[in-house]
Structures are given as structure tokens and as C-alpha cells.
PDB file of C-alpha atoms in Angstrom:
ATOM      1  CA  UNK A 571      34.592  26.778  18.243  1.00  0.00           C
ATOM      2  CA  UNK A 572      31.050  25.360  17.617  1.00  0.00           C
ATOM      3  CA  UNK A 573      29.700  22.401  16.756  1.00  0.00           C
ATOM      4  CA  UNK A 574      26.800  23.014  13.871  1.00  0.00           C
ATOM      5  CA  UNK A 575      24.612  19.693  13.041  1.00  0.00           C
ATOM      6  CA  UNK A 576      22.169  19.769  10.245  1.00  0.00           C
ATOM      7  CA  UNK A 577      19.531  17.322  10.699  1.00  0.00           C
ATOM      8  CA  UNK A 578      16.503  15.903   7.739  1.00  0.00           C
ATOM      9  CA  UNK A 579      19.132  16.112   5.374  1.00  0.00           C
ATOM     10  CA  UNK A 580      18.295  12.331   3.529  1.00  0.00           C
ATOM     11  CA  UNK A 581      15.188  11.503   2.225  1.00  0.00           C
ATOM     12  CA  UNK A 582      14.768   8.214   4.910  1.00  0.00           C
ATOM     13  CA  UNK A 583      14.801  10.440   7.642  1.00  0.00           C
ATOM     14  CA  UNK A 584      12.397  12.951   7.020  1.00  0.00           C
ATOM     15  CA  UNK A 585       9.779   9.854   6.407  1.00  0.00           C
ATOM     16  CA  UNK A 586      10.142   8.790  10.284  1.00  0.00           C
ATOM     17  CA  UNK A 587       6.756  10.779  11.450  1.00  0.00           C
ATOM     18  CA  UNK A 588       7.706   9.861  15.651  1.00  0.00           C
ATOM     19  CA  UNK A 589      10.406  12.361  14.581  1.00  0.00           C
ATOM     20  CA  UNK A 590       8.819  15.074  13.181  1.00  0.00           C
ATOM     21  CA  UNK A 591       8.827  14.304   9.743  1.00  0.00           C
ATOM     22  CA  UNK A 592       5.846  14.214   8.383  1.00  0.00           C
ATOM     23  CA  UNK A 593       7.088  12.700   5.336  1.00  0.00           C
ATOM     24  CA  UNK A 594       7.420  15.948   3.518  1.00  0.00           C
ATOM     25  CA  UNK A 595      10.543  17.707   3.216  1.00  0.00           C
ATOM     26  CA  UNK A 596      11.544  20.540   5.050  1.00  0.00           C
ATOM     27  CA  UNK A 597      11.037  23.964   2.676  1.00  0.00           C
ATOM     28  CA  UNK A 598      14.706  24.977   3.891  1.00  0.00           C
ATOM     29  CA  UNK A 599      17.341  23.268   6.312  1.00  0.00           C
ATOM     30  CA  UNK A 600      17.417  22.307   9.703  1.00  0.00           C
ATOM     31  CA  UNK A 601      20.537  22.643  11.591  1.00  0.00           C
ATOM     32  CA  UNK A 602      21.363  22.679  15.399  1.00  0.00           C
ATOM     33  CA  UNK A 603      23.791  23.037  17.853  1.00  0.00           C
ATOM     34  CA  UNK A 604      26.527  21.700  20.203  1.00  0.00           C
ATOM     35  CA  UNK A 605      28.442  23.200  22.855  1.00  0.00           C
ATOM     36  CA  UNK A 606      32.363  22.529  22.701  1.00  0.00           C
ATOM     37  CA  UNK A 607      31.604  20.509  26.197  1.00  0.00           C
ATOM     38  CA  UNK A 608      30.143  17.912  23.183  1.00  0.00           C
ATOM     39  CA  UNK A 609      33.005  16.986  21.758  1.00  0.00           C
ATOM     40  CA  UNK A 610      34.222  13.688  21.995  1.00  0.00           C
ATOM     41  CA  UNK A 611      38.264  13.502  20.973  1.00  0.00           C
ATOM     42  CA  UNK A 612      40.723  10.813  20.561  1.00  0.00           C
ATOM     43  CA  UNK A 613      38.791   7.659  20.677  1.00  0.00           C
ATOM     44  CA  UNK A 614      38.116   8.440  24.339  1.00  0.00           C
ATOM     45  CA  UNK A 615      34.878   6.319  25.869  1.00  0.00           C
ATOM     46  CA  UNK A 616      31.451   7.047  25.608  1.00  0.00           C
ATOM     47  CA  UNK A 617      29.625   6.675  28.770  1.00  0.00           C
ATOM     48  CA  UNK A 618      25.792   6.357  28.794  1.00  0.00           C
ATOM     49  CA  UNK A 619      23.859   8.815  30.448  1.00  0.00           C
ATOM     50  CA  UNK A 620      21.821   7.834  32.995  1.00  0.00           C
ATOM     51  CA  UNK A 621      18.706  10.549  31.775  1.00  0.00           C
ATOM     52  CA  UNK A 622      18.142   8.596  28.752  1.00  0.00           C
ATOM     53  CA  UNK A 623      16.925   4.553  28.549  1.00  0.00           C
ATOM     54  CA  UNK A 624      17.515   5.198  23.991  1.00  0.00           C
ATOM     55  CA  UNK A 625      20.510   6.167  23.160  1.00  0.00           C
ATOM     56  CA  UNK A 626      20.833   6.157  19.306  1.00  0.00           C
ATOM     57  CA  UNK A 627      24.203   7.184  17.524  1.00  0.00           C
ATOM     58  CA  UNK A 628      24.563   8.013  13.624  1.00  0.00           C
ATOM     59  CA  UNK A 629      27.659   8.332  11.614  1.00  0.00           C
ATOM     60  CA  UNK A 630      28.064  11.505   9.850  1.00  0.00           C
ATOM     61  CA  UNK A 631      30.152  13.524   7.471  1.00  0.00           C
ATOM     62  CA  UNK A 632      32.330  16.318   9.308  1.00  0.00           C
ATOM     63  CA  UNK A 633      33.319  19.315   7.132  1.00  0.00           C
ATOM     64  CA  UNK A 634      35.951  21.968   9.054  1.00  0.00           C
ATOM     65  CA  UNK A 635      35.600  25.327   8.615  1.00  0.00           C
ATOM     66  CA  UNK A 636      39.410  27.011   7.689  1.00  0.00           C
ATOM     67  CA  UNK A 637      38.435  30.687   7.736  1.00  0.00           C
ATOM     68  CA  UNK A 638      35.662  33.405   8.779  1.00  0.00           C
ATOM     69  CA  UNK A 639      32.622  34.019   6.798  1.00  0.00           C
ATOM     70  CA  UNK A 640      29.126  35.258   6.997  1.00  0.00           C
ATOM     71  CA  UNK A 641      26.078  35.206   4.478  1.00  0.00           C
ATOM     72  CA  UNK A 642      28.151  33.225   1.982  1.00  0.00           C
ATOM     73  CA  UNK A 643      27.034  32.685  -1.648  1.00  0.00           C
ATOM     74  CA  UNK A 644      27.003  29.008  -2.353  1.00  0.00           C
ATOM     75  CA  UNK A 645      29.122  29.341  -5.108  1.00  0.00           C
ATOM     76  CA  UNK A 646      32.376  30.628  -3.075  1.00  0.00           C
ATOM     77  CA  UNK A 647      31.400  28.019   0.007  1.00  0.00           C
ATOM     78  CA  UNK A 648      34.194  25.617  -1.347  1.00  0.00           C
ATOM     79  CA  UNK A 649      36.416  27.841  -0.410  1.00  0.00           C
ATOM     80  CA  UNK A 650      35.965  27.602   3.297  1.00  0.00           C
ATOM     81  CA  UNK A 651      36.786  23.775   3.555  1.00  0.00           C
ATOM     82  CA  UNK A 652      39.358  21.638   2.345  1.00  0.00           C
ATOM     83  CA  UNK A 653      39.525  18.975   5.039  1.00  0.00           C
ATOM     84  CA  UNK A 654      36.791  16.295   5.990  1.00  0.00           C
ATOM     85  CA  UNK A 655      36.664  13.723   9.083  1.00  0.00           C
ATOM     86  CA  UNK A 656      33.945  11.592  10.276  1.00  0.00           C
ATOM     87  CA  UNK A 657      31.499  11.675  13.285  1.00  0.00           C
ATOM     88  CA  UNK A 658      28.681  10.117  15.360  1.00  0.00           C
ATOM     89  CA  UNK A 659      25.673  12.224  17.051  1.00  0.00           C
ATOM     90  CA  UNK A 660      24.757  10.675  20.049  1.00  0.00           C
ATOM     91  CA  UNK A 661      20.731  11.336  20.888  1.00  0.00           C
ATOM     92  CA  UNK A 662      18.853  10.658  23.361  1.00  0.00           C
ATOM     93  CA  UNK A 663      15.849   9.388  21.330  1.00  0.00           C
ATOM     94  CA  UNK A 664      13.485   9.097  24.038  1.00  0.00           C
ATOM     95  CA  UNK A 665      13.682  12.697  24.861  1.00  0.00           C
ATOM     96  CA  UNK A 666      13.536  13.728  21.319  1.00  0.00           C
ATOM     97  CA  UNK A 667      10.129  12.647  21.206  1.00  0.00           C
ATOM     98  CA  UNK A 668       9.300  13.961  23.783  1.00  0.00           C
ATOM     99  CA  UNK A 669      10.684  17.559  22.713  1.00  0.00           C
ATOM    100  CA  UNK A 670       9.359  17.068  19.186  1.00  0.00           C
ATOM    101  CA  UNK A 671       5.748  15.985  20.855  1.00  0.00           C
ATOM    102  CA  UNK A 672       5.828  19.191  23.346  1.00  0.00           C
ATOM    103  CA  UNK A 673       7.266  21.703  20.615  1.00  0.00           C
ATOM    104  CA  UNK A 674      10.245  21.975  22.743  1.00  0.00           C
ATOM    105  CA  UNK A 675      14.133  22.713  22.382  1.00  0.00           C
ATOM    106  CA  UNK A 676      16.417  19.691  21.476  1.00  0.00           C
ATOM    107  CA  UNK A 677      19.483  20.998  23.831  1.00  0.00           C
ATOM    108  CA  UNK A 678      18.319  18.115  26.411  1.00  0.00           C
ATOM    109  CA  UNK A 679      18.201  15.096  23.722  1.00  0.00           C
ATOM    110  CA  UNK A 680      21.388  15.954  21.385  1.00  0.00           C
ATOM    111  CA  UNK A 681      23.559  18.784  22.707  1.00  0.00           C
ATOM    112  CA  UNK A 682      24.576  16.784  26.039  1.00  0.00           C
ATOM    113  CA  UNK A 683      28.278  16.009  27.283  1.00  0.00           C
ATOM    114  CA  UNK A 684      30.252  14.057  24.485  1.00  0.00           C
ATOM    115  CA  UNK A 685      27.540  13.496  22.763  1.00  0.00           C
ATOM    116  CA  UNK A 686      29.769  14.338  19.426  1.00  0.00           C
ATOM    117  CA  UNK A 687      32.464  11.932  18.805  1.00  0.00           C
ATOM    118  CA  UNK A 688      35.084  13.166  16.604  1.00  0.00           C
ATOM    119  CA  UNK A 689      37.426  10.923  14.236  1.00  0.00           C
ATOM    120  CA  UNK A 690      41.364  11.597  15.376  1.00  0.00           C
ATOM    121  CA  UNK A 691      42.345  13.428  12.588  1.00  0.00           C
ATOM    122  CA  UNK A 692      40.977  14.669   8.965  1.00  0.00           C
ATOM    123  CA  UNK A 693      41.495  13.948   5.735  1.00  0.00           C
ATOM    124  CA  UNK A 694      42.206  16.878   2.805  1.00  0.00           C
ATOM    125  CA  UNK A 695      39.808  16.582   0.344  1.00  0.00           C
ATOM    126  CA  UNK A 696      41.892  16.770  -2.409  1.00  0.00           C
ATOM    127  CA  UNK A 697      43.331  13.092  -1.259  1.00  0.00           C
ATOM    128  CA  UNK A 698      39.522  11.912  -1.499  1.00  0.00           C
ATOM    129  CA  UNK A 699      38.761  12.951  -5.028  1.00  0.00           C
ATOM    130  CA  UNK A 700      38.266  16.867  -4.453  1.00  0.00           C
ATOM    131  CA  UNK A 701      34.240  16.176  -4.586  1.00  0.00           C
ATOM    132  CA  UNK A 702      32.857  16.737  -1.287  1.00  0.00           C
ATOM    133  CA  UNK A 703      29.614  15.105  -2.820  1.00  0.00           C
ATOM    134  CA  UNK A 704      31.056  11.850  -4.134  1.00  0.00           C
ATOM    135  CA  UNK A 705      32.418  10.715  -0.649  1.00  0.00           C
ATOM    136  CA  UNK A 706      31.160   7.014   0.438  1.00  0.00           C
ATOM    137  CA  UNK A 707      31.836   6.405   4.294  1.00  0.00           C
ATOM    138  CA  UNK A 708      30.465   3.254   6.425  1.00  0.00           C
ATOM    139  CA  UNK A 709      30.166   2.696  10.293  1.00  0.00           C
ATOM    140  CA  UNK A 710      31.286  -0.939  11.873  1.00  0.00           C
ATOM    141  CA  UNK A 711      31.500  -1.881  15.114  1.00  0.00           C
ATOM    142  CA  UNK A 712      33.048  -5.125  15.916  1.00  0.00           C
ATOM    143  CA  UNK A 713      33.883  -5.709  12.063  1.00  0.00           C
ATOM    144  CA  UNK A 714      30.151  -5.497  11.836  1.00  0.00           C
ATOM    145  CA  UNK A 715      28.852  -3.232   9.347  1.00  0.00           C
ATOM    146  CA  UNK A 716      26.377  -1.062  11.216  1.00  0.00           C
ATOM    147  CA  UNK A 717      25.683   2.230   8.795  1.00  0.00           C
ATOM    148  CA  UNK A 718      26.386   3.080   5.119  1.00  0.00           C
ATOM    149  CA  UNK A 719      26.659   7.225   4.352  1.00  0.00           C
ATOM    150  CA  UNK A 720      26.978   8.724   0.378  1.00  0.00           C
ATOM    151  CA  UNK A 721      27.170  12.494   0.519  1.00  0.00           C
ATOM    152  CA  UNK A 722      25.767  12.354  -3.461  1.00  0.00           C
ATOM    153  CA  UNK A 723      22.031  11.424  -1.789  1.00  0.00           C
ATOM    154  CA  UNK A 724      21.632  14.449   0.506  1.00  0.00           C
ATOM    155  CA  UNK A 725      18.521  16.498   0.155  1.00  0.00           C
ATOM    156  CA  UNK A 726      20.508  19.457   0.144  1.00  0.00           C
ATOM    157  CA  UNK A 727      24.585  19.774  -0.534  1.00  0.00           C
ATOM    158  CA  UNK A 728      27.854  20.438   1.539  1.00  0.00           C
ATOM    159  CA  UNK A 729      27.859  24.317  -0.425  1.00  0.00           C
ATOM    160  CA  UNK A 730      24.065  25.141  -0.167  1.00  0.00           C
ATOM    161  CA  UNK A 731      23.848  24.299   3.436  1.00  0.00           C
ATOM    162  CA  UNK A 732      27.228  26.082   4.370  1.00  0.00           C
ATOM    163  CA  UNK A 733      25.722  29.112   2.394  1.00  0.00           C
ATOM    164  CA  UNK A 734      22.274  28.884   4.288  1.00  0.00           C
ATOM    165  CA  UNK A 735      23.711  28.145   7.807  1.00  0.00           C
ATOM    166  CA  UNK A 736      26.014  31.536   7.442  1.00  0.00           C
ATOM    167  CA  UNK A 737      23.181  33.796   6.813  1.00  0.00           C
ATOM    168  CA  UNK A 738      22.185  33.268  10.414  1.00  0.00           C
ATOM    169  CA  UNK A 739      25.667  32.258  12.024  1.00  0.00           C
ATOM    170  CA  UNK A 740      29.150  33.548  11.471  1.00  0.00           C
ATOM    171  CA  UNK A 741      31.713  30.796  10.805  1.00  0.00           C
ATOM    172  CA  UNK A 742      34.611  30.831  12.049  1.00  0.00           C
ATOM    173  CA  UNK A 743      37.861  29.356  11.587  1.00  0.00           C
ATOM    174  CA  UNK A 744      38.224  25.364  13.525  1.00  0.00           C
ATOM    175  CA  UNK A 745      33.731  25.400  13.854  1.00  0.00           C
ATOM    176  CA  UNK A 746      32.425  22.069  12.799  1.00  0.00           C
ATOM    177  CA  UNK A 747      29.752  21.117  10.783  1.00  0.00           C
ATOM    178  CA  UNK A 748      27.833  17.528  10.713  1.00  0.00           C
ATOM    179  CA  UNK A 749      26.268  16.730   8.107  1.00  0.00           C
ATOM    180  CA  UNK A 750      23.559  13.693   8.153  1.00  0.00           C
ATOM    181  CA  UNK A 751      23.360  11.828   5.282  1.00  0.00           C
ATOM    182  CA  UNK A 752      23.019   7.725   6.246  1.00  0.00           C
ATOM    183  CA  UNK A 753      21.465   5.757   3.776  1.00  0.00           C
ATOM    184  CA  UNK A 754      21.546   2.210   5.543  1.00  0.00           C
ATOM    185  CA  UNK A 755      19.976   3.566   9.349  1.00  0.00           C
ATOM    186  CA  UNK A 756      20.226   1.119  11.585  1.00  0.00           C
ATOM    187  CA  UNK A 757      20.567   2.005  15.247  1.00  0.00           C
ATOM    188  CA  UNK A 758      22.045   1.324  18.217  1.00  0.00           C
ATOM    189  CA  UNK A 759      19.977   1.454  20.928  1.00  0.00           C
ATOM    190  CA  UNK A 760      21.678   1.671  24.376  1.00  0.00           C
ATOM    191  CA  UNK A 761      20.066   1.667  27.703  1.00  0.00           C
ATOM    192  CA  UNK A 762      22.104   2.484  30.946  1.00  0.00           C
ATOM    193  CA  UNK A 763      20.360  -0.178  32.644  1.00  0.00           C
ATOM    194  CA  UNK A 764      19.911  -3.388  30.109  1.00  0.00           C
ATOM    195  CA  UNK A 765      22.167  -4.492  27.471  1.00  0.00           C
ATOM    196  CA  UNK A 766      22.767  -2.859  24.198  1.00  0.00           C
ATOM    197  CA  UNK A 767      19.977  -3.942  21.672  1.00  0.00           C
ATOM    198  CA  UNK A 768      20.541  -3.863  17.761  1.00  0.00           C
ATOM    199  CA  UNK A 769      16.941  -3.293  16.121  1.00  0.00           C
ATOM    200  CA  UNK A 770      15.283  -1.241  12.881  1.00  0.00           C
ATOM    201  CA  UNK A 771      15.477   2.828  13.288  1.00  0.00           C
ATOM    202  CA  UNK A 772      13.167   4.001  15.527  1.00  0.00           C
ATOM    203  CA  UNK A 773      11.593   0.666  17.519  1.00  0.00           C
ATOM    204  CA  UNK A 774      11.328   0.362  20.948  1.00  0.00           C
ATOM    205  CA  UNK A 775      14.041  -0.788  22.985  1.00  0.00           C
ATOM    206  CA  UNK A 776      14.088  -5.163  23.813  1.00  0.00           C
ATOM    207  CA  UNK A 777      13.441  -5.938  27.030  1.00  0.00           C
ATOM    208  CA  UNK A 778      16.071  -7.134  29.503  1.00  0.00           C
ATOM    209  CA  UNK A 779      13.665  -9.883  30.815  1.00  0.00           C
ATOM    210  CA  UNK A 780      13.205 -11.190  27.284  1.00  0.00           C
ATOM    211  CA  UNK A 781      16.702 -11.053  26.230  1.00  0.00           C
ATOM    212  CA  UNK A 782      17.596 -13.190  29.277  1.00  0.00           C
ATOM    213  CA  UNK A 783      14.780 -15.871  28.759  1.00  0.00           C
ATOM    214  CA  UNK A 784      16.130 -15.912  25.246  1.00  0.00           C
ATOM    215  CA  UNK A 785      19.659 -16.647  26.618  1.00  0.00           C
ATOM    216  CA  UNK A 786      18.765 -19.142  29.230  1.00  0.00           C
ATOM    217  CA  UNK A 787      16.788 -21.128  26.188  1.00  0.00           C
ATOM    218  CA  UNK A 788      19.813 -21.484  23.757  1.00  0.00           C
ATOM    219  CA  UNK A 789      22.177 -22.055  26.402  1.00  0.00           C
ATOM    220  CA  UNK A 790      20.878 -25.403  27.573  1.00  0.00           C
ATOM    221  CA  UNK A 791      20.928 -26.187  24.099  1.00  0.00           C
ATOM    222  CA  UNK A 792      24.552 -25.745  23.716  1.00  0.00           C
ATOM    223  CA  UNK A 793      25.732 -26.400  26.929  1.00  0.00           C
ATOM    224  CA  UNK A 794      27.312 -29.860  26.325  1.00  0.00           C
ATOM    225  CA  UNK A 795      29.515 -27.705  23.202  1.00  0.00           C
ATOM    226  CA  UNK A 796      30.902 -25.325  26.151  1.00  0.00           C
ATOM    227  CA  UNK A 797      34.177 -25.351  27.527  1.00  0.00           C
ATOM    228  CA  UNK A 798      34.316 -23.981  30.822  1.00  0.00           C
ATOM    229  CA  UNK A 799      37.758 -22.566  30.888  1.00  0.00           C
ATOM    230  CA  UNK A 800      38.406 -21.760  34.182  1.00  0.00           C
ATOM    231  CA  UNK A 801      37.392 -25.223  35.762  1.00  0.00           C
ATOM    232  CA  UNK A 802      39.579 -26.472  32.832  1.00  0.00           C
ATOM    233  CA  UNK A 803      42.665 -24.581  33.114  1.00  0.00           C
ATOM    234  CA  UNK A 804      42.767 -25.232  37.465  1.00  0.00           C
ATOM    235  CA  UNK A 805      42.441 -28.923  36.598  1.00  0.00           C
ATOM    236  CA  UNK A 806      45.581 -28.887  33.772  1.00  0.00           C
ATOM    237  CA  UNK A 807      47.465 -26.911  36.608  1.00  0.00           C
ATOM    238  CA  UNK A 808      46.730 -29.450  39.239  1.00  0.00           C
ATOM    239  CA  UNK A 809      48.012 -32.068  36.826  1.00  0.00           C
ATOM    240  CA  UNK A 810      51.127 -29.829  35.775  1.00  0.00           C
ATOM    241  CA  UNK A 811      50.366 -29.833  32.182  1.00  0.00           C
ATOM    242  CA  UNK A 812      51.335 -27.026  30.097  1.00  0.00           C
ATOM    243  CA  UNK A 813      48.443 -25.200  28.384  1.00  0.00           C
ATOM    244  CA  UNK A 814      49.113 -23.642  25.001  1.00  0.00           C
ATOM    245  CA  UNK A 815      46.290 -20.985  23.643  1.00  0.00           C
ATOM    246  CA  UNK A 816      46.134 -21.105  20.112  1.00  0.00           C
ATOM    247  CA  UNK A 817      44.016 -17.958  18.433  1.00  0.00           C
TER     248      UNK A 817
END
């Protein structure tokens, strides 16, 4: 089993220049890989590595393959899927650039340990509509909406790039294929040792030092609205009241 990402695949993305964009897009498709030692599986943790200070992750359409085929016409790709889940690439973005800057490989900056989380289980596409190109998918975390995916607004379909990937690449039955294609790109940026900072696509990392001066600021300011719960609670026990927790 492999893991087969295609990457420049929505318009946004190829404009990001720190990436290798250039703002023109790419005269064919780019696609990647990831060892099975990638894989992510049922909703196990991600742990930040400790080579990277910008982690990024991106939601992205998953397409299983269900038999074996080379140099596939795009017209008969269809008929080597009929099941979709959902992903998220994990990239070290720091050593992209650095790869991208250097003309090197990207194995260091996306094809790391679980750096490809996989959703628990997939979805036939004939449940979703039968159009693998109509599919609307969305990323929260928290109950926050973080990322907003449309497969109708990639640069290049589910069937052309299945077609183009095989000419190179036998497919084989259970290989996995991510497909990029998020409109709304906001980031997560994770460092190992600061906090996790929300910002645009492709900024710079907030310092820790100014997210704690930023904390220390608006917490004297609502410091008399704060309960402090565990002074509270050993005071009501000392009393012998009862304490009921109401969510």
C-alpha cells in the first residue's frame, strides 16, 4: 500500500511564491509520496516533531484505489474507485522552504511518521451523490471551522489525475490517493516548543514571548471576573457545603 499526494491542485495554492509557485500553473500535475509508516489510523494522536518549529496540516479528499491498473485512460478511471474518506497532510513548512529554496527532495518536510491522518472509515460514493467532483467537505477543530474543500474547483479532476499518476506508477488495490483541493486555507501552525498559533497561510509563526505579554495584559483586566476554583471548592469543603456543577 502507498500513500500518493498530489499537491498545486487549487488555484490559491499555486499563487503562494515561498512555495514554489510562481503564480503560474503547473503544465501537468504534481504528486508525491508517503511511506505506509505515514499513516495515521483511528483517531490516534498526533505528536509534533521536534525537527520542525511549522507544522501546517490541510484537509484533503482521499480517493481508495479497489483494483490494479497502469497507464489508465481517464475515461475508465471511475472505475477504480467507489469509496472516498477524508485526510490531513501534515508538513513541515519550514523545511519545505528550505527544500523548495535548495531544489531538494520533499521526503524530509511531508513524508515523515504519521504525517497522514486517515478518517476511520469511508464513505461509497454512490451514498454522496455518485460525483466525485461535486463533494463539499470542511475541517473544524474545537467546533471551529478551520478549512472549507469543493472537489468542483480543482485545477485538474479526480479521473485526469488518476489517469496521469498511473502512467508512471502502478496502482494497486487498498493505495491511497490525496487530493488537495482547500478553498478557505487557513493554517495551523504548531511549534514543539511554543503554543499552537492560528494565523493567514504561509506567515511566520507568533512568538511565545508576545503571546505571553498579550496574556499577562488581558488578564489583569479580567481578573476580578475569575473564579479561582480550586481555592473555592477547599473553602466550600471546609465549610461542608455541597457543591453542585452545573454545565
Amino acid at each position: 500500500m502507498k500513500i500518493i499526494c498530489i499537491g498545486r491542485n487549487y488555484n490559491d495554492h499555486i499563487q503562494e511564491k515561498d512555495l514554489g509557485g510562481g503564480g503560474k500553473r503547473p503544465e501537468e500535475p504534481l504528486f508525491f509520496m508517503k511511506p505506509d509508516t505515514a499513516l495515521l489510523r483511528n483517531n490516534d494522536p498526533f505528536y509534533i516533531p521536534r525537527f520542525s518549529q511549522e507544522i501546517h496540516y490541510e484537509c484533503e479528499l482521499v480517493v481508495r484505489i479497489n483494483r490494479v491498473g497502469r497507464s489508465i485512460e481517464e475515461r475508465f478511471a471511475h472505475r477504480y474507485y467507489d469509496e472516498v474518506g477524508l485526510g490531513i497532510d501534515f508538513t513541515a513548512r519550514d523545511l519545505q522552504r528550505k527544500a523548495i529554496a535548495e531544489g531538494l527532495p520533499w521526503e524530509s518536510c511531508k513524508s515523515f511518521d504519521y504525517s497522514a491522518a486517515l478518517s476511520p472509515r469511508f464513505l461509497p460514493l454512490a451514498e454522496l451523490g455518485g460525483d466525485v467532483q461535486k463533494l463539499h467537505f470542511e475541517l473544524a477543530l474545537n467546533g471551529e471551522k478551520r478549512q472549507v474543500g469543493n472537489t468542483a474547483e480543482m485545477l485538474w479532476t479526480v479521473n485526469q489525475l488518476i489517469a496521469h499518476v498511473s502512467k508512471f506508477v502502478t496502482l494497486r488495490m487498498g493505495d491511497l490517493l490525496h487530493f488537495e483541493n482547500i478553498r478557505d486555507r487557513l493554517e495551523g501552525i504548531i511549534e514543539w516548543k511554543n503554543l499552537t498559533v492560528e494565523k493567514g497561510y504561509g506567515h511566520e509563526p507568533v512568538d511565545l514571548d508576545e503571546i505571553m505579554a498579550w496574556l499577562e495584559e488581558y488578564g489583569k483586566f479580567f481578573a476580578p471576573y475569575v473564579c479561582n476554583t480550586t481555592e473555592y471548592l477547599n473553602k466550600a469543603i471546609k465549610e461542608g457545603k455541597s457543591i453542585i456543577f452545573e454545565a
